[in-house]
Coordinates of C-alpha atoms and ligand atoms in Angstrom, one line a residue:
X28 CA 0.0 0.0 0.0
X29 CA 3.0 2.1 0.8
X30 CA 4.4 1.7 -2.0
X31 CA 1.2 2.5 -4.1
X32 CA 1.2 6.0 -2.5
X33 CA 4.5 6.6 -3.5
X34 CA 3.5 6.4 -7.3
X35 CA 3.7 9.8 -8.6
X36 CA 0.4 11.7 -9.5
X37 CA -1.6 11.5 -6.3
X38 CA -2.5 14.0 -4.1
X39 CA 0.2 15.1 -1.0
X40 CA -0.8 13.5 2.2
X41 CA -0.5 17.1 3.7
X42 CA -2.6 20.0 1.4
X43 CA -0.7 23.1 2.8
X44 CA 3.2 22.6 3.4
X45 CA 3.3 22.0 7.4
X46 CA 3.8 24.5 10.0
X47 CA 7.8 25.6 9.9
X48 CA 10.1 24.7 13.4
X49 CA 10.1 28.3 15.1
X50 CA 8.2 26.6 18.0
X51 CA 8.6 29.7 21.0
X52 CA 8.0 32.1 18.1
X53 CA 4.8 29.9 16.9
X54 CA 3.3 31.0 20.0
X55 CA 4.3 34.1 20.4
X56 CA 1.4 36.1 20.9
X57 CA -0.6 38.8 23.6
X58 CA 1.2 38.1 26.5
X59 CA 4.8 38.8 25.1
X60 CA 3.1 41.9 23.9
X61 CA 1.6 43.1 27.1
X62 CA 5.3 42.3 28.3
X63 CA 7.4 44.4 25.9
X64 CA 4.2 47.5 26.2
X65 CA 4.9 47.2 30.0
X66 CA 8.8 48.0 29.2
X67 CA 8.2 50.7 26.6
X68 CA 5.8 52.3 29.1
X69 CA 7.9 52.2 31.9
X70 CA 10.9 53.8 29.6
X71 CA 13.3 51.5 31.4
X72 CA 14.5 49.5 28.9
X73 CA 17.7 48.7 30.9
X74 CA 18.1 46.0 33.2
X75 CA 20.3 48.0 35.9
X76 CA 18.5 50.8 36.5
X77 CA 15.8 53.5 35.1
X78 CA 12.9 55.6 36.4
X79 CA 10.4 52.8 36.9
X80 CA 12.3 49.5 36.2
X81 CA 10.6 46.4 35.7
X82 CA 12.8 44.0 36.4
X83 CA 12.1 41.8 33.5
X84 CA 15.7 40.2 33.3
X85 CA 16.5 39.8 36.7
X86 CA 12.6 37.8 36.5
X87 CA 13.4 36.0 33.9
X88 CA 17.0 34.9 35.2
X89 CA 14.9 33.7 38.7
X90 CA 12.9 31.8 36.3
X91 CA 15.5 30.4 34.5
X92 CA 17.3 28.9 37.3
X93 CA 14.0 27.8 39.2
X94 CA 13.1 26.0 36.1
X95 CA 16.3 24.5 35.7
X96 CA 17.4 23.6 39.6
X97 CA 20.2 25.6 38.9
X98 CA 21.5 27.9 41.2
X99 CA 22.7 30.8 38.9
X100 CA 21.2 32.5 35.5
X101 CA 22.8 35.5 33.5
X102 CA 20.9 36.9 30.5
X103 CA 23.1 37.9 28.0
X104 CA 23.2 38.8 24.1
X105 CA 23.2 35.2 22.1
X106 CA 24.4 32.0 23.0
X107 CA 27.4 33.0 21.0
X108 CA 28.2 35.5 24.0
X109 CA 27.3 32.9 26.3
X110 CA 29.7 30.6 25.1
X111 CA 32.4 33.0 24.8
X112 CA 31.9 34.2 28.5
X113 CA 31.4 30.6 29.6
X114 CA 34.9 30.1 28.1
X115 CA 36.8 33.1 29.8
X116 CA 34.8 32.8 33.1
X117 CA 36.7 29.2 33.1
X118 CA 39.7 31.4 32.1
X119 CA 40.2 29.5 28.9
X120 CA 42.0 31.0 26.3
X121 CA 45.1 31.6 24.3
X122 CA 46.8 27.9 24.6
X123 CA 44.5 26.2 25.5
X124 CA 42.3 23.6 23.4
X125 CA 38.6 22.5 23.8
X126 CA 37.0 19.4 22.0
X127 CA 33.8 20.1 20.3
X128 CA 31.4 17.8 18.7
X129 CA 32.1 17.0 14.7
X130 CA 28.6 18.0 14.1
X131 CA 27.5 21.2 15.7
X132 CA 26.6 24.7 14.6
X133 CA 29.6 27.1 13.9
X134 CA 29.1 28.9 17.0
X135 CA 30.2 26.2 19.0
X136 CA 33.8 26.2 17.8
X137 CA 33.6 29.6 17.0
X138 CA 33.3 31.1 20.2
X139 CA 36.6 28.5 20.8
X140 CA 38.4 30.5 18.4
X141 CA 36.8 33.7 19.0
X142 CA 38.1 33.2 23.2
X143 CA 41.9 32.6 21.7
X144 CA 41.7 28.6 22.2
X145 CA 41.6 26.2 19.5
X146 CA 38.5 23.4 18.8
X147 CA 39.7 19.6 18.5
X148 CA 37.1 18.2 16.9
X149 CA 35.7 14.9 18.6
X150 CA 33.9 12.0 16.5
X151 CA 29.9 11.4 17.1
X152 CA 28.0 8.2 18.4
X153 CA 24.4 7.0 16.6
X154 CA 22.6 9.8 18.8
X155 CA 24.5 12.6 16.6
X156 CA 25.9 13.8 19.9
X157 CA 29.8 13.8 21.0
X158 CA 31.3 10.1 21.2
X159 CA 32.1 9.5 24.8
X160 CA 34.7 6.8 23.3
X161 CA 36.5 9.2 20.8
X162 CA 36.2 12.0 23.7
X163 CA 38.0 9.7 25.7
X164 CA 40.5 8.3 23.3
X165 CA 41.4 12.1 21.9
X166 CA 41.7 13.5 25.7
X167 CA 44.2 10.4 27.0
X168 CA 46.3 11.6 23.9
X169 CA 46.7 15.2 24.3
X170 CA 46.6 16.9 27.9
X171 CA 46.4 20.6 26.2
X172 CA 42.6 19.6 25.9
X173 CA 41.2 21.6 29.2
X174 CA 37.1 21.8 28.6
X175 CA 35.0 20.1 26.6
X176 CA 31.4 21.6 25.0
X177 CA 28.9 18.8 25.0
X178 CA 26.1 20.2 22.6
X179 CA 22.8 18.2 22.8
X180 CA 21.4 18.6 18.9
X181 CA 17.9 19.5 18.2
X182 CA 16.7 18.4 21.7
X183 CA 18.2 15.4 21.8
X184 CA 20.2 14.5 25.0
X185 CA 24.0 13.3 24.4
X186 CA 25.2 10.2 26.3
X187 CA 25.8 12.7 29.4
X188 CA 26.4 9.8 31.9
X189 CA 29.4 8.8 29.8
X190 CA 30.5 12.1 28.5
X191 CA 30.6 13.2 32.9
X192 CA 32.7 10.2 33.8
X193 CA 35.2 10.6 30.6
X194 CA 35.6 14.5 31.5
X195 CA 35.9 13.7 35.2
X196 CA 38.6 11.0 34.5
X197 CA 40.3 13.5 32.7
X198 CA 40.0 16.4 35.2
X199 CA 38.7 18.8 32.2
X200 CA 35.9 21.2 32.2
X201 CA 32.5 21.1 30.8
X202 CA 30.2 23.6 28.7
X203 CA 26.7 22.4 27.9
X204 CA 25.8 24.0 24.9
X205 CA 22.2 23.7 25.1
X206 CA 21.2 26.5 22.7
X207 CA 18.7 24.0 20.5
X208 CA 17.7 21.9 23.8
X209 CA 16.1 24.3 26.2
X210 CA 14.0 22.1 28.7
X211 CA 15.2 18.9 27.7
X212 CA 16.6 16.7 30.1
X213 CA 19.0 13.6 31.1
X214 CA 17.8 10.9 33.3
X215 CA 15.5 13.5 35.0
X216 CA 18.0 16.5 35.2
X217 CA 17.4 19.5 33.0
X218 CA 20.4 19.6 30.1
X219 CA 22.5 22.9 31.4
X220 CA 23.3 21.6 34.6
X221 CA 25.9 18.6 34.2
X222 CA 29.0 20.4 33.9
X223 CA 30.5 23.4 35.2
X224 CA 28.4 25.7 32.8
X225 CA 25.4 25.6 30.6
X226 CA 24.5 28.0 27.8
X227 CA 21.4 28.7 25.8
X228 CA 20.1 30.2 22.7
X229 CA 17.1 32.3 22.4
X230 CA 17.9 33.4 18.6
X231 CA 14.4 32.6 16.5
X232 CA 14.7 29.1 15.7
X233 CA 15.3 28.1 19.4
X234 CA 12.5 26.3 21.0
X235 CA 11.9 29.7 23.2
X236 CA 13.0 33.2 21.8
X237 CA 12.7 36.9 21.5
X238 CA 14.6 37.2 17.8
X239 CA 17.8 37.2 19.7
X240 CA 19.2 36.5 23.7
X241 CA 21.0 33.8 25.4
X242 CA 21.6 32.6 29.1
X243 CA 24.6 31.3 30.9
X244 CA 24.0 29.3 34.0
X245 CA 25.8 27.5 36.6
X246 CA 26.1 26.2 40.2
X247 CA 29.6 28.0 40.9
X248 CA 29.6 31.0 42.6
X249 CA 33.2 31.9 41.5
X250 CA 32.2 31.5 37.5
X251 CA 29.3 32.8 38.1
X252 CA 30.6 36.3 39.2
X253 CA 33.3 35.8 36.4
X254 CA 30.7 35.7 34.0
X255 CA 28.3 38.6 35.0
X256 CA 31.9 40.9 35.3
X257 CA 33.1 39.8 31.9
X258 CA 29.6 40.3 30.4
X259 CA 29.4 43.9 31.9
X260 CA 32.8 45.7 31.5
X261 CA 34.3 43.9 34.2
X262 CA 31.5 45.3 37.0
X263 CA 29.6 43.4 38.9
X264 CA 26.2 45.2 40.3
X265 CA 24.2 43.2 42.0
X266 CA 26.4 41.5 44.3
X267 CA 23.6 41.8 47.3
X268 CA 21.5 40.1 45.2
X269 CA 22.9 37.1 45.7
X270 CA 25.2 37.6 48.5
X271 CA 28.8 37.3 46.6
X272 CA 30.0 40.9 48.0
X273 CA 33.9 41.7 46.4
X274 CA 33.8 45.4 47.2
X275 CA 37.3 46.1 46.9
X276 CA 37.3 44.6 42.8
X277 CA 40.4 42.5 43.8
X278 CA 38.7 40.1 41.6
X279 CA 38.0 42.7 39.0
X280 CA 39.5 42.2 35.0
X281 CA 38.5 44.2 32.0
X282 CA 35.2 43.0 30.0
X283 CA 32.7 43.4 27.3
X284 CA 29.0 44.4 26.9
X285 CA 26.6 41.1 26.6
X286 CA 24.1 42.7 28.6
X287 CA 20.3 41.6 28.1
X288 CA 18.3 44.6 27.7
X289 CA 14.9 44.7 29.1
X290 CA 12.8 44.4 26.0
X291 CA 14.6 40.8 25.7
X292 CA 13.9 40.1 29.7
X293 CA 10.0 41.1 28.5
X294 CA 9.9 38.8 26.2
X295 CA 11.7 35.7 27.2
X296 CA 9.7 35.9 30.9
X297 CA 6.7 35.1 28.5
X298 CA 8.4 32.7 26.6
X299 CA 10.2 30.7 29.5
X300 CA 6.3 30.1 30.9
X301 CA 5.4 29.0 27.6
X302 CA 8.2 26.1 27.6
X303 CA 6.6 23.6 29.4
X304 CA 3.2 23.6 27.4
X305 CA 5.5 23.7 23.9
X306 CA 7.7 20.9 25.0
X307 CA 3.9 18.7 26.1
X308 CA 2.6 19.0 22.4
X309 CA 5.5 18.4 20.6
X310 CA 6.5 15.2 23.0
X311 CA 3.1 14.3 22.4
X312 CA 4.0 14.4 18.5
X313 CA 7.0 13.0 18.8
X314 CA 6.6 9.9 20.8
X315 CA 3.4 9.0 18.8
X316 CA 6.1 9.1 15.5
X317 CA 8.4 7.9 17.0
X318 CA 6.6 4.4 19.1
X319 CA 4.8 4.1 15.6
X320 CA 8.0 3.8 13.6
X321 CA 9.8 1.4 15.5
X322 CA 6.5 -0.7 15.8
X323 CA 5.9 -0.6 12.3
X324 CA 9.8 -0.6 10.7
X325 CA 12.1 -1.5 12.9
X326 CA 14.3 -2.1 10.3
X327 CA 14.5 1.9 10.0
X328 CA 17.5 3.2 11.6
X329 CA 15.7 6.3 14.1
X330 CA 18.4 8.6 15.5
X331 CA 19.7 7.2 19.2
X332 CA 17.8 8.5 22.2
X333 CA 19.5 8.4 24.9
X334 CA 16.5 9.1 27.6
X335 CA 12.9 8.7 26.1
X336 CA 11.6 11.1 28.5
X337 CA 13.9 13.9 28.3
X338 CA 14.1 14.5 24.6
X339 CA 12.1 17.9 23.8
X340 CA 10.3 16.3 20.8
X341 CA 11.0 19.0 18.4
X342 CA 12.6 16.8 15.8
X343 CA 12.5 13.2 14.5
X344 CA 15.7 11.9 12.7
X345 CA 16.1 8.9 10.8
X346 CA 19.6 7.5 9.1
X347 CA 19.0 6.4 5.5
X348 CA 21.5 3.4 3.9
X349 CA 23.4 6.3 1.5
X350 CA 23.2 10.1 1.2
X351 CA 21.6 9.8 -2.4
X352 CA 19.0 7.7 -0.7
X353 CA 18.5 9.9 2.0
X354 CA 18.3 12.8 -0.7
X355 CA 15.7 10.9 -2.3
X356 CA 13.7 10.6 0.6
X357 CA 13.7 14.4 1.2
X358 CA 12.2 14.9 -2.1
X359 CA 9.2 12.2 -1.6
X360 CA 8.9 13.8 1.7
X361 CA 8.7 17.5 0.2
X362 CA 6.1 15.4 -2.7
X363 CA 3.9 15.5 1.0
X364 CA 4.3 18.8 1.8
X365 CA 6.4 17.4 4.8
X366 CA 9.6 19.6 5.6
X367 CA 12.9 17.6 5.9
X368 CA 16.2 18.1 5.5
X369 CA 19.6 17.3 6.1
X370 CA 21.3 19.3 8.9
X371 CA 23.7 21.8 8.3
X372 CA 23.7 20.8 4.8
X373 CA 24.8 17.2 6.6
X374 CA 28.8 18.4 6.7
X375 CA 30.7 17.9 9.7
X376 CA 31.8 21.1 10.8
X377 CA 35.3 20.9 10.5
X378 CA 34.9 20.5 6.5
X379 CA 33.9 24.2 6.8
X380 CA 36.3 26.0 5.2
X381 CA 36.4 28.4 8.6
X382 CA 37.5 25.2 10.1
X383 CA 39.1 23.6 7.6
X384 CA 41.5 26.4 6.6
X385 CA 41.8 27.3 10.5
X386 CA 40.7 30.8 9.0
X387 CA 40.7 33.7 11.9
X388 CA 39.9 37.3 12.1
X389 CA 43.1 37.7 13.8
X390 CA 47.0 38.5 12.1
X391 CA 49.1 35.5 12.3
X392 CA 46.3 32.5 12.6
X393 CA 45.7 33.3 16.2
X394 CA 44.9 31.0 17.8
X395 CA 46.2 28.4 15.4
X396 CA 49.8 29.5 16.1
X397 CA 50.4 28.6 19.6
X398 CA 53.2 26.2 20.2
X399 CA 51.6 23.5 21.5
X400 CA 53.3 20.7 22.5
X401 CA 50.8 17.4 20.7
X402 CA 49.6 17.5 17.3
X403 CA 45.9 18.4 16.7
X404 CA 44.1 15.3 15.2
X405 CA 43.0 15.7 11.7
X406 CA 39.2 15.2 12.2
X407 CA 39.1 13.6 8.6
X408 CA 41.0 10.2 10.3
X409 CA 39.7 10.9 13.5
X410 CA 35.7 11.6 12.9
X411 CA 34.5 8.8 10.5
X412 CA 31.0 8.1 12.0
X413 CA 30.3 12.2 11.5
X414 CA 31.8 11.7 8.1
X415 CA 29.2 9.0 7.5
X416 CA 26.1 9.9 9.2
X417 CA 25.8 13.4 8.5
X418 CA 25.4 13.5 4.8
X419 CA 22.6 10.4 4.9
X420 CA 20.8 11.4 8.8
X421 CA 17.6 13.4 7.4
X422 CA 15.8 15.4 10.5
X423 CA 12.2 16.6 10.3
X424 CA 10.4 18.8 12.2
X425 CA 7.9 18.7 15.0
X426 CA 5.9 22.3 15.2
X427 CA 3.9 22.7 18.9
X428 CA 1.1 23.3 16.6
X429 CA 0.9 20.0 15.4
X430 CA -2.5 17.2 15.8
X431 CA -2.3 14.0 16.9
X432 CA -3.6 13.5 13.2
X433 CA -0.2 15.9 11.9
X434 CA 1.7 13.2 13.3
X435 CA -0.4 10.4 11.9
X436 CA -0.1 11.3 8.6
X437 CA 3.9 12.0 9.4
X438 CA 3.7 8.2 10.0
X439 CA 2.3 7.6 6.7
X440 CA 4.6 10.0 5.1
X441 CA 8.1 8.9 6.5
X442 CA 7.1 5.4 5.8
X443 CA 5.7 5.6 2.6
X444 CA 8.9 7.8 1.6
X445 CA 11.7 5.3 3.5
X446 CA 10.5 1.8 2.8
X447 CA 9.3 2.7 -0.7
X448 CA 13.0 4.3 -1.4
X449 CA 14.9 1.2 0.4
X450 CA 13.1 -1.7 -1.6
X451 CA 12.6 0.3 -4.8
X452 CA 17.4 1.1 -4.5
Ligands
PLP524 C1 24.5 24.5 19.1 C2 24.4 26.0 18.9 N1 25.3 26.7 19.6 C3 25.3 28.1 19.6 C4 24.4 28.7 18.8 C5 24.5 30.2 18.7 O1 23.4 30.8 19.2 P1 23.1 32.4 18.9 O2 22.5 32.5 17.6 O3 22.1 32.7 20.0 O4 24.4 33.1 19.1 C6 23.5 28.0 18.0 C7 22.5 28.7 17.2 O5 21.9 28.2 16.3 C8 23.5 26.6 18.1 O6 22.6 25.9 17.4

């Protein structure tokens, strides 16, 4: 029957194209507008001070860290910021190296460079997250490694018990980059809270957002004050606010400007109470996809989960036998109006030419010229499951405004496009 539907000429199982995977800005609506009115009204738009401040950052950061059982949040600019002042609030920097996942967004090992350290790229396992085994391998080979950036893709959690026990064997530091992961969790812990600091995106295609904005968060006092002074010129306001009083600025070093303005605080306040009811109806959609492929083809090769009731549901991803097979499935899927596609064009990112070339904006390849003492693997010998999953791992998207029936039909869709393709090859 399947097969059948495949047959060209008939009618896509979805009319309209489905709903695209913006899922905070999808339901976006009166209350973040009340929000930002509130801050326009008030004139305050900063978050320090102002005639009649709202305190929509400082909220939101309560939030943040109430949601997450964490014990410290900082609003800042992006999750590119984040990561950067995650980086230098574990003083990490020129010298230094910190193994990133093969298969990331460029942010990841940009903010690396960007902070005067250099990525060593680290292979991937079947859930598309870092390799515990190659993390393990590449850190017993070269102590110059100091952190590590765990990034949990597209709401997936990595293999965090393993990934904690390899860094901890190692004595390096860990960065949760959760940017595409917000409210997901690990064997019931939110995702942001494993290591020593966890950073999160709230640009527009996160699963909460205000356009733009990013959080850092952490248990550690010490980072944490390291984090709000480098993200603020080196001051640090609101020490009474949380009881971490360094009057004198002993611990004082020059900074940037990362601040979260106000308008961002509005919105992501509105957003952040959102998350829980986004995350339900796209789990909902997700399991029901995801039960009812593995019931009906188990011989399909669904992306590795890790923990079935921490994923945030926002994608399902499926490895197809070859990339021209798994190009082929895209196009029957698109034939049904169903969005799919392979992830950052499905290239490991160290066969960007950024990475590839080790370009910089600096003179002299900084970082890339420090003398350090091991070699850095070449990721095309070292990285050979990224190098094969990538181009043939197709993801789809879940949208929180999808029916029980949107994911029935997804059922119908990814099967008819999948098994069709693989007996037809
Ligand atoms: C894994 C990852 N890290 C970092 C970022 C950077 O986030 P931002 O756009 O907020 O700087 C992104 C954005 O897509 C991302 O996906």
């Amino acid at each position: 029957m399947e097969r059948e539907k495949a047959k060209a000429g008939r009618k896509p199982l979805f009319e309209q194209p489905l709903a695209g995977q913006y899922p905070g800005a999808t339901v976006m609506g009166t209350e973040e507008a009340a929000a930002l009115s509130e801050v326009a009204l008030s004139r305050s738009p900063f978050r320090y001070y102002g005639s009649d401040l709202q305190y929509k950052t400082r909220n939101f950061e309560d939030n943040l860290a109430h949601y997450l059982d964490v014990r410290y949040a900082l609003g800042v600019t992006s999750c590119t910021a984040a990561l950067f002042v995650a980086l230098k609030a574990l003083k990490l920097g020129y010298g230094d190296k910190v193994a990133v996942p093969a298969f990331t967004f460029l942010a990841t090992a940009g903010a690396v460079v960007s902070a005067g350290a250099v990525p060593v790229f680290v292979d991937i396992d079947d859930s598309m997250g870092m390799d515990p085994f190659d993390l393990d391998r590449k850190l017993a080979a070269d102590d110059e490694i100091r952190a590590v950036i765990v990034v949990p893709l597209l709401g997936y959690p990595c293999d965090m018990a393993a990934l904690m026990a390899v860094a901890d064997k190692h004595d390096v530091r860990v960065i949760e980059d959760v940017a595409q992961s917000c409210g997901a969790s690990y064997a019931g812990r939110k995702l942001g809270t494993f290591g020593d600091i966890g950073v999160f995106s709230f640009q527009m295609n996160k699963l909460i957002t205000a356009g733009e904005g990013g959080a850092v968060v952490t248990n550690d006092p010490e980072l944490f004050v390291r984090a709000v002074r480098f993200h603020d010129q080196g001051i640090f306001r609101e020490q009474e606010r949380y009881g971490l009083q360094s009057p004198d600025e002993t611990d004082a070093f020059a900074g940037l400007n990362f601040r979260m303005s106000e308008f961002t605080g509005a919105v992501m306040g509105e957003q952040l109470a959102k998350l829980p009811d986004i995350l339900r109806r796209m789990r909902i959609v997700h399991d029901l996809v995801r039960s009812e492929l593995q019931a009906r083809a188990p011989q399909l090769h669904l992306r590795k989960l890790f923990d079935e009731a921490g994923c945030a549901g926002c994608y399902i991803a499926l490895a197809l036998p070859t990339p021209a097979i798994a190009q082929h499935f895209i196009q029957a899927l698109a034939a049904d109006n169903i969005s799919a596609y392979l992830l950052y064009g499905g290239m490991p990112l160290f066969r960007r030419d950024i990475f590839r070339l080790r370009r910089t904006v600096e003179k002299d390849d900084f970082p890339y010229n420090y003398p350090f003492r091991n070699l850095i693997e070449n990721p095309e010998t070292s990285c050979p499951r990224a190098i094969d999953l990538c181009p043939r791992t197709v993801f789809i998207p879940i949208s929180p405004e999808f029916t029980r029936e949107d994911g029935e039909l997804l059922v119908e869709g990814i099967l008819s496009a999948a098994i069709g393709k693989e007996e037809n090859e």
